[in-house]
Amino acid sequence: MSDLRIIGKPRRRVDGRAKVTGQTRFADDLFLPRMLHCRLLRSPHPHAAIRAVQTARAEAAPGVKLVLTGAHFPIAYGILPVSQDEHPLQPDKVRHVGDPVAAVIADSEEQAAAALALIDVDYEPLTTISSPEEALAIDTPRIHDYAQCGNQHKRVALAFGDVDAALQDAAHVFEDVFFFQGNTHLPIEQHAALAAVDENGKLVLWSATQTPHYVHRAAARALDMPAHEIRVIACPNGGGFGGKTDPFNHEIVVAKAALLLGRPVKICLNREEVFYCHRGRHPVLMRFRTGVDADGYIVGMDLETLLDGGAYGSYGVASTFYTGALQTVTYDIPRYRFRGCRTFTNKPACGPKRGHGTPQPRFGQEVQLDKIAQALGKDPADLRLQQIVKAESLTANFLTIGTIGLRQCIEKVVAGSGWRERYGKLPEGRGLGLACSSYLTGAGLPIYWNKMPHSGVQLRLDRLGAVTAFCGATEVGQGSDDVLAACVAEVLGIAPADIHLVTGATDITPVDLGSYSSRVTLMMGNAAIEAAERARELLAKAVAAKLEIPATRISFADRRVFDVEDPESGVDFAEACVLAEVAFGTLGTVGSYTPPRSPARFKGGGVGPSPTYSYTAAVVEVEVDPETGWITVPKVWIGHDVGRALNPTLVRGQVEGSVYMGLGEALMEEQRFRRLPEKLSSAAVHKQPSMLEYKSPTTLEMPDVVTYLVEDPDPRGPFGAKEAGQGPLLPIMPAVANAVFDAVGVRIDETPITPEKIVAALAAKHKGEAPRVGPARFPEIDWPEPVNVAPPWEGGDGKEVPR
């Protein structure tokens, strides 16, 4: 893009924004760069008031065209309507190291970076809150004034049935405290954005985003512009994993600069800046109290979670609910209580990494089930098999279960791994671990609650037989473009390669809410099928009229439209389009998808519902050196209930990519911070904001993976398909922990499971102490009175029981 030129000078519109006159073209006769580059000045303090920002020296620096500060951005934005707490540049206070304070736009990136050093910022340091425990103890200064209580962003409490009575009557009650360390997405491609003003004076923003629709909303709000004067184009992503689902400050900064200067402005974050954007996995402390009967059936569960949310709201309210919402979807839990608290701390904001809020409690639940099986002398596989939730049922918290292939998943990984013959019988240092999981196939409610469709697809068919599919869905490497083409092609009897796709552009495609919550295949796929079926109906009527047969006898296959009773009688697809255009005029159809309404009618019931859920089971084999604690994972067996695999190659890629990411979270990845010495401000700084120090698996650590795709088509999905992009990650971390116990007899009740922790647990074991490393206690939290909802089997109707 460095050769993109704006020919002509910008002139001012009456609204103060620049409008480019002339043409945008690639020029081979001009050598002066016309594209401008942006760099952000970031705070060195984790928490400080901004007294003043002096930019005069930077404005006079060579090549500098514009310097922006928080004064240019008085309107806050955010991804959730309840958390509009971010500014493109901070106007009055910084809340973590790396918070942006000013921006320089210059002819080159080097000139912009040099000018940053010429900006003088006068800070007044404030008390740094570096952990959830500190946030619970320190009410002032408040990181955000809108927090529910002091520095507690959100506290929730839900109860489904009398859990205390269930635990009191249980044959056994198990109480465990677990900790899941935060980690980041680590996509290969860093965040980047380019903004320009087109020939009509409209703002165009190209971005590496997973959610162009929500970026569009945030930009219109923060820039105080009519939304119809903005275009957002989501470029194909080099990985996202949830890290590009928020609207980000750099996107809005370059948009503002392009509006003011009338020239394209580009920014590409470096790797350290990506760590500051973060929105990764929340560190979560958890306490599980689970009651079982004499046979190991769960009779009640009480779960408490404490989240380190970082400095901003992001998806945090939803994240808090997700640390408890899906526990009931895998196993039958007749009575259930969940309480969660998200705190603000002076760190980069956490958000929706792959699995969004659910891997942390899944780790705790699956490790505790392993402990229960051990205590009761039961096989961990049998303990799970005996209490799988039933298909087509309601859970205690009113989530609707669709098809469920978890039993087949467990049976396949148990058989493939030789579990029955090998579990508990391998030599010292070798072990097997089993865990299961479930996950959404798309969130049942949009971020901004409304009754409009969640995804739309528009088809255009022309007289040459060409089909163009328009959809706002975003390709982030998960294969959504392939799914869109495949669904349309299957219905129309043509090849996916025959379909031209236009996706991720907010001005010319129907709205799709974005690539998150494993929603695209089901929601976009159903919308695509509806649009294609409407087009098929028009084509069938036109061809049937030509052949003088009923339309019910028309079939589509191999790029032909023909009589099923006389296949030689028919026309090719292009001629069918001509016949239909003659009969009906210009051919275009639309399809859309809206999830079914959830039976949950209580406050907080909006997080968790999904059209259907996917299920996964995994067995992990480990080798542990008892001298060094070093862990090797030679093999993983994983079974995933995908409903129906529309593209088995892509599904296997998603499943095995989840295994890779799960092993990283299990063994080495952690988003850690450290306190500077008091003489250096006692600030919390990022310990490892680079790919040199932040460890993730390489090809050398990737084990052999045996993947079983369990196909139990769900009628709610397109051709029966369910999600595959996030669910397979969830069982890997607890399966590793359970395998370590089988190998050397120690429990590591926190992530990552490192050699140091194993050595420490083995040392405790040799001393006769508890062979465990993990958190010792869960802090006391002043929980609100729970929202009480009677489970369906106790006469509940999904509404809160009056207090």
mmCIF file of C-alpha atoms in Angstrom, residues 328-496:
data_model
loop_
_atom_site.group_PDB
_atom_site.id
_atom_site.type_symbol
_atom_site.label_atom_id
_atom_site.label_comp_id
_atom_site.label_asym_id
_atom_site.label_seq_id
_atom_site.Cartn_x
_atom_site.Cartn_y
_atom_site.Cartn_z
ATOM 1 C CA THR A 328 -24.533 -27.413 33.565
ATOM 2 C CA VAL A 329 -24.352 -28.149 29.839
ATOM 3 C CA THR A 330 -22.020 -31.165 30.040
ATOM 4 C CA TYR A 331 -23.149 -33.145 33.075
ATOM 5 C CA ASP A 332 -26.498 -33.389 34.840
ATOM 6 C CA ILE A 333 -26.343 -30.968 37.797
ATOM 7 C CA PRO A 334 -29.792 -30.831 39.417
ATOM 8 C CA ARG A 335 -29.022 -27.911 41.749
ATOM 9 C CA TYR A 336 -26.485 -25.231 40.988
ATOM 10 C CA ARG A 337 -25.266 -21.939 42.458
ATOM 11 C CA PHE A 338 -22.824 -19.586 40.797
ATOM 12 C CA ARG A 339 -21.235 -16.407 42.127
ATOM 13 C CA GLY A 340 -18.645 -14.403 40.224
ATOM 14 C CA CYS A 341 -16.729 -11.167 40.745
ATOM 15 C CA ARG A 342 -14.669 -9.319 38.132
ATOM 16 C CA THR A 343 -12.198 -6.744 39.426
ATOM 17 C CA PHE A 344 -10.436 -3.836 37.796
ATOM 18 C CA THR A 345 -6.626 -3.842 38.037
ATOM 19 C CA ASN A 346 -3.928 -1.682 36.467
ATOM 20 C CA LYS A 347 -3.057 -4.122 33.723
ATOM 21 C CA PRO A 348 -4.070 -4.426 30.053
ATOM 22 C CA ALA A 349 -7.721 -5.377 29.772
ATOM 23 C CA CYS A 350 -8.685 -9.036 29.590
ATOM 24 C CA GLY A 351 -11.389 -10.215 27.243
ATOM 25 C CA PRO A 352 -12.594 -13.078 25.051
ATOM 26 C CA LYS A 353 -9.763 -15.447 24.194
ATOM 27 C CA ARG A 354 -10.786 -18.689 22.467
ATOM 28 C CA GLY A 355 -13.429 -20.279 24.668
ATOM 29 C CA HIS A 356 -14.307 -16.931 26.317
ATOM 30 C CA GLY A 357 -14.553 -17.367 30.061
ATOM 31 C CA THR A 358 -15.239 -21.119 29.970
ATOM 32 C CA PRO A 359 -11.791 -22.819 29.894
ATOM 33 C CA GLN A 360 -11.028 -21.626 33.431
ATOM 34 C CA PRO A 361 -14.005 -23.264 35.215
ATOM 35 C CA ARG A 362 -13.779 -26.240 32.862
ATOM 36 C CA PHE A 363 -10.248 -26.822 34.171
ATOM 37 C CA GLY A 364 -11.498 -26.787 37.752
ATOM 38 C CA GLN A 365 -14.558 -28.952 37.118
ATOM 39 C CA GLU A 366 -12.711 -31.646 35.171
ATOM 40 C CA VAL A 367 -9.814 -31.882 37.620
ATOM 41 C CA GLN A 368 -12.243 -32.092 40.537
ATOM 42 C CA LEU A 369 -14.154 -34.890 38.771
ATOM 43 C CA ASP A 370 -10.855 -36.757 38.500
ATOM 44 C CA LYS A 371 -10.369 -36.328 42.249
ATOM 45 C CA ILE A 372 -13.909 -37.546 42.915
ATOM 46 C CA ALA A 373 -13.338 -40.632 40.776
ATOM 47 C CA GLN A 374 -10.119 -41.386 42.656
ATOM 48 C CA ALA A 375 -11.761 -40.938 46.061
ATOM 49 C CA LEU A 376 -14.694 -43.200 45.149
ATOM 50 C CA GLY A 377 -12.566 -45.813 43.405
ATOM 51 C CA LYS A 378 -14.298 -45.250 40.068
ATOM 52 C CA ASP A 379 -12.874 -45.039 36.583
ATOM 53 C CA PRO A 380 -12.845 -41.330 35.522
ATOM 54 C CA ALA A 381 -14.360 -42.268 32.164
ATOM 55 C CA ASP A 382 -17.223 -44.176 33.780
ATOM 56 C CA LEU A 383 -17.882 -41.356 36.249
ATOM 57 C CA ARG A 384 -18.427 -39.007 33.332
ATOM 58 C CA LEU A 385 -20.384 -41.446 31.192
ATOM 59 C CA GLN A 386 -22.941 -42.065 33.939
ATOM 60 C CA GLN A 387 -24.040 -38.440 34.199
ATOM 61 C CA ILE A 388 -23.911 -36.936 30.723
ATOM 62 C CA VAL A 389 -26.709 -34.418 30.280
ATOM 63 C CA LYS A 390 -29.610 -35.680 28.152
ATOM 64 C CA ALA A 391 -30.226 -34.568 24.574
ATOM 65 C CA GLU A 392 -33.177 -32.268 23.885
ATOM 66 C CA SER A 393 -33.483 -31.236 27.534
ATOM 67 C CA LEU A 394 -33.321 -28.178 29.770
ATOM 68 C CA THR A 395 -30.554 -27.631 32.317
ATOM 69 C CA ALA A 396 -31.001 -26.276 35.835
ATOM 70 C CA ASN A 397 -30.224 -22.774 34.528
ATOM 71 C CA PHE A 398 -32.599 -23.116 31.553
ATOM 72 C CA LEU A 399 -30.132 -23.737 28.759
ATOM 73 C CA THR A 400 -31.611 -25.785 25.927
ATOM 74 C CA ILE A 401 -29.568 -28.858 25.000
ATOM 75 C CA GLY A 402 -29.773 -30.031 21.386
ATOM 76 C CA THR A 403 -28.088 -33.147 20.081
ATOM 77 C CA ILE A 404 -25.209 -34.450 22.170
ATOM 78 C CA GLY A 405 -22.526 -36.818 20.939
ATOM 79 C CA LEU A 406 -20.385 -36.703 24.076
ATOM 80 C CA ARG A 407 -20.875 -40.385 24.877
ATOM 81 C CA GLN A 408 -19.499 -41.357 21.471
ATOM 82 C CA CYS A 409 -16.612 -38.898 21.911
ATOM 83 C CA ILE A 410 -15.649 -40.471 25.254
ATOM 84 C CA GLU A 411 -15.973 -43.992 23.904
ATOM 85 C CA LYS A 412 -13.775 -43.230 20.902
ATOM 86 C CA VAL A 413 -10.907 -41.627 22.844
ATOM 87 C CA VAL A 414 -11.087 -44.322 25.528
ATOM 88 C CA ALA A 415 -10.853 -47.068 22.913
ATOM 89 C CA GLY A 416 -8.237 -45.317 20.782
ATOM 90 C CA SER A 417 -5.903 -44.579 23.696
ATOM 91 C CA GLY A 418 -6.230 -48.009 25.267
ATOM 92 C CA TRP A 419 -7.536 -46.280 28.385
ATOM 93 C CA ARG A 420 -9.099 -49.366 29.933
ATOM 94 C CA GLU A 421 -5.860 -51.307 29.629
ATOM 95 C CA ARG A 422 -3.379 -48.515 30.396
ATOM 96 C CA TYR A 423 -4.870 -45.965 32.813
ATOM 97 C CA GLY A 424 -3.254 -46.294 36.232
ATOM 98 C CA LYS A 425 -1.032 -49.132 34.996
ATOM 99 C CA LEU A 426 1.784 -47.361 33.151
ATOM 100 C CA PRO A 427 5.320 -47.204 34.575
ATOM 101 C CA GLU A 428 6.186 -44.374 36.994
ATOM 102 C CA GLY A 429 6.535 -41.126 35.064
ATOM 103 C CA ARG A 430 3.985 -41.993 32.392
ATOM 104 C CA GLY A 431 0.279 -41.285 32.641
ATOM 105 C CA LEU A 432 -3.050 -40.742 30.913
ATOM 106 C CA GLY A 433 -5.584 -38.033 31.665
ATOM 107 C CA LEU A 434 -9.169 -37.639 30.474
ATOM 108 C CA ALA A 435 -11.379 -34.558 30.342
ATOM 109 C CA CYS A 436 -14.549 -33.447 28.557
ATOM 110 C CA SER A 437 -16.157 -30.157 27.599
ATOM 111 C CA SER A 438 -18.999 -28.388 25.862
ATOM 112 C CA TYR A 439 -19.273 -25.055 24.091
ATOM 113 C CA LEU A 440 -21.649 -22.645 22.397
ATOM 114 C CA THR A 441 -22.493 -22.795 18.733
ATOM 115 C CA GLY A 442 -23.073 -19.074 18.683
ATOM 116 C CA ALA A 443 -24.346 -16.792 21.428
ATOM 117 C CA GLY A 444 -28.130 -16.734 21.563
ATOM 118 C CA LEU A 445 -28.315 -12.951 22.045
ATOM 119 C CA PRO A 446 -26.510 -10.084 20.300
ATOM 120 C CA ILE A 447 -24.248 -7.689 22.194
ATOM 121 C CA TYR A 448 -26.801 -4.918 21.647
ATOM 122 C CA TRP A 449 -30.085 -6.648 22.431
ATOM 123 C CA ASN A 450 -32.626 -6.330 19.634
ATOM 124 C CA LYS A 451 -34.937 -8.517 17.581
ATOM 125 C CA MET A 452 -33.066 -8.163 14.292
ATOM 126 C CA PRO A 453 -31.308 -11.075 12.555
ATOM 127 C CA HIS A 454 -27.799 -12.017 13.703
ATOM 128 C CA SER A 455 -26.642 -12.786 10.181
ATOM 129 C CA GLY A 456 -27.802 -11.989 6.685
ATOM 130 C CA VAL A 457 -26.805 -13.226 3.226
ATOM 131 C CA GLN A 458 -27.726 -11.671 -0.101
ATOM 132 C CA LEU A 459 -27.371 -13.505 -3.421
ATOM 133 C CA ARG A 460 -27.198 -12.037 -6.887
ATOM 134 C CA LEU A 461 -27.608 -14.315 -9.913
ATOM 135 C CA ASP A 462 -26.941 -12.937 -13.382
ATOM 136 C CA ARG A 463 -27.799 -14.085 -16.888
ATOM 137 C CA LEU A 464 -24.319 -15.575 -17.353
ATOM 138 C CA GLY A 465 -24.914 -17.994 -14.514
ATOM 139 C CA ALA A 466 -22.647 -16.165 -12.094
ATOM 140 C CA VAL A 467 -23.610 -16.188 -8.405
ATOM 141 C CA THR A 468 -22.341 -13.554 -5.976
ATOM 142 C CA ALA A 469 -22.850 -13.964 -2.240
ATOM 143 C CA PHE A 470 -22.723 -10.910 0.017
ATOM 144 C CA CYS A 471 -22.319 -11.331 3.776
ATOM 145 C CA GLY A 472 -20.811 -9.306 6.601
ATOM 146 C CA ALA A 473 -19.063 -12.377 8.073
ATOM 147 C CA THR A 474 -15.323 -12.087 8.571
ATOM 148 C CA GLU A 475 -12.737 -14.604 7.437
ATOM 149 C CA VAL A 476 -10.148 -14.931 10.204
ATOM 150 C CA GLY A 477 -8.598 -18.181 9.071
ATOM 151 C CA GLN A 478 -11.415 -20.368 10.359
ATOM 152 C CA GLY A 479 -12.864 -21.025 6.905
ATOM 153 C CA SER A 480 -16.058 -18.968 6.987
ATOM 154 C CA ASP A 481 -15.710 -18.014 3.302
ATOM 155 C CA ASP A 482 -15.531 -21.704 2.433
ATOM 156 C CA VAL A 483 -18.665 -22.429 4.485
ATOM 157 C CA LEU A 484 -20.570 -19.603 2.804
ATOM 158 C CA ALA A 485 -19.679 -20.807 -0.683
ATOM 159 C CA ALA A 486 -20.295 -24.453 0.179
ATOM 160 C CA CYS A 487 -23.780 -23.861 1.616
ATOM 161 C CA VAL A 488 -24.919 -21.867 -1.405
ATOM 162 C CA ALA A 489 -23.329 -24.288 -3.863
ATOM 163 C CA GLU A 490 -24.908 -27.335 -2.205
ATOM 164 C CA VAL A 491 -28.403 -25.909 -2.550
ATOM 165 C CA LEU A 492 -27.956 -24.647 -6.126
ATOM 166 C CA GLY A 493 -26.112 -27.704 -7.435
ATOM 167 C CA ILE A 494 -23.024 -25.809 -8.541
ATOM 168 C CA ALA A 495 -19.405 -25.824 -7.368
ATOM 169 C CA PRO A 496 -18.132 -23.579 -4.544
#
